[in-house]
Amino acid sequence: VGQAAWIDQQLALPFVPDMVAAVQARFDLGDAYRPGGANYFPTRVTERFWEAAATSPDQLRRRMGFALHQIFMVSQADSNLYQQVRAYAQYFDTLNRHALGNYRDLLEQIALSPAMGIYLSHMRNRPEDPATGRTPDENFAREVMQLFTIGLHELNIDASPRLDGNGQPIETYNNNDVLALAKVFTGWSWAFPDNQLTEQTFRYLSPDLSAAADQRIDLLPMKAYPGLHSTGEKRLFSGKAQSLTLPAGNSAQADLKLALDALFNHPNVGPFIGRQLIQHLVSSHPSPAYVARVAAVFNNNGKGVRGDLGAVARAILLDSEATNPPAGSIGKLREPVVRVAHWMRSLQAVSVSGQY
């Protein structure tokens, strides 16, 4: 059908949230198959990933989700999420749900994901306490800037660094910004019913995943707990064009929205994220012009919308450097996952057992 028409077909395919369903089917076999049970294995998400890579029609969405997962990283490789396979499955579904949607929506869903809250430790993040010297956990605050939105240095639209008067790269943020943003991400924890949002629940209680008690709280975005959000004034990017002051007394929800809006609208996001997506999909070393063209689409999809990932995917895959690579261009070495998935699809590999 041609490349452009194929992309149109892919963009029109509905999102199917299959990862949680795959895990739930295992949970429904009984408590032995749930966390802590004798037959519990966290690999059901991995199995479903391979099954989808081999057989599902919505390959553009899943390939974009795979690329985004390498930017918005959470993992079961350590113990933190080992027992949280359903929350991890929900994280996968979230990436795929928004992979061809809007980056701002994805950013908020990632920030409030319990899997991300555990992995980058802003779940149960308490506000500062001058009396004891306690300060909020800075992990997610740092990574949401460094990895997920604006990177370390200010960029031109082609991802080349902006330079100061001494010819040095200009830092996008400093430690004061990390400290301020860490306060933004305080007061969030598991989404228990509103009448249970106490400090005791906030600090210590986790969902009971047994079949009898299962409320599926691990599938819900984190909730803000009353009295556990830092209510002081928060100043971001002081002295820069993107400077923002969050007034004292703001709710956790208001602070989060304003901070994520500021990060999403920072001019770095288009070139910073666009270049990474090109690297995952087409070329390890895209030209500055290629990056600039993709970043321009991120900034405006042609209809005045910023952050349209479907339009970004189209721009990446239909760019002249992708469809007709210039002499001397490098392309990319495919990851083992992509190579094996390509082999499976090309030869229509079938699992005799039904497992992948």
PDB file of C-alpha atoms in Angstrom, residues 8 17 20 32 53 58 77 82 88 132-133 156 194 214 219 224 270 315 333:
ATOM      1  CA  ASP A   8      -2.338   5.924   8.017  1.00  0.00           C
ATOM      2  CA  PRO A  17      -4.745  -2.830  26.454  1.00  0.00           C
ATOM      3  CA  VAL A  20      -2.817  -6.176  32.143  1.00  0.00           C
ATOM      4  CA  ALA A  32      -0.560 -19.407  43.944  1.00  0.00           C
ATOM      5  CA  ALA A  53       5.751  -8.451  18.559  1.00  0.00           C
ATOM      6  CA  ASP A  58      -0.531  -2.593  15.573  1.00  0.00           C
ATOM      7  CA  ALA A  77      15.506  -6.409  36.801  1.00  0.00           C
ATOM      8  CA  TYR A  82       9.598  -7.840  41.080  1.00  0.00           C
ATOM      9  CA  TYR A  88       4.361  -3.153  35.514  1.00  0.00           C
ATOM     10  CA  THR A 132      14.447  17.469  61.423  1.00  0.00           C
ATOM     11  CA  GLY A 133      16.340  18.508  58.312  1.00  0.00           C
ATOM     12  CA  ASN A 156      18.772  24.633  19.205  1.00  0.00           C
ATOM     13  CA  ASP A 194     -10.446   8.693  49.750  1.00  0.00           C
ATOM     14  CA  ASP A 214      -7.877  -7.467  45.416  1.00  0.00           C
ATOM     15  CA  LEU A 219      -3.799  -0.243  38.157  1.00  0.00           C
ATOM     16  CA  ALA A 224      -2.425  13.026  46.443  1.00  0.00           C
ATOM     17  CA  GLY A 270      11.133  18.662  20.571  1.00  0.00           C
ATOM     18  CA  ALA A 315       7.711  12.667  10.246  1.00  0.00           C
ATOM     19  CA  LEU A 333      22.400  -1.416  14.380  1.00  0.00           C
TER      20      LEU A 333
END
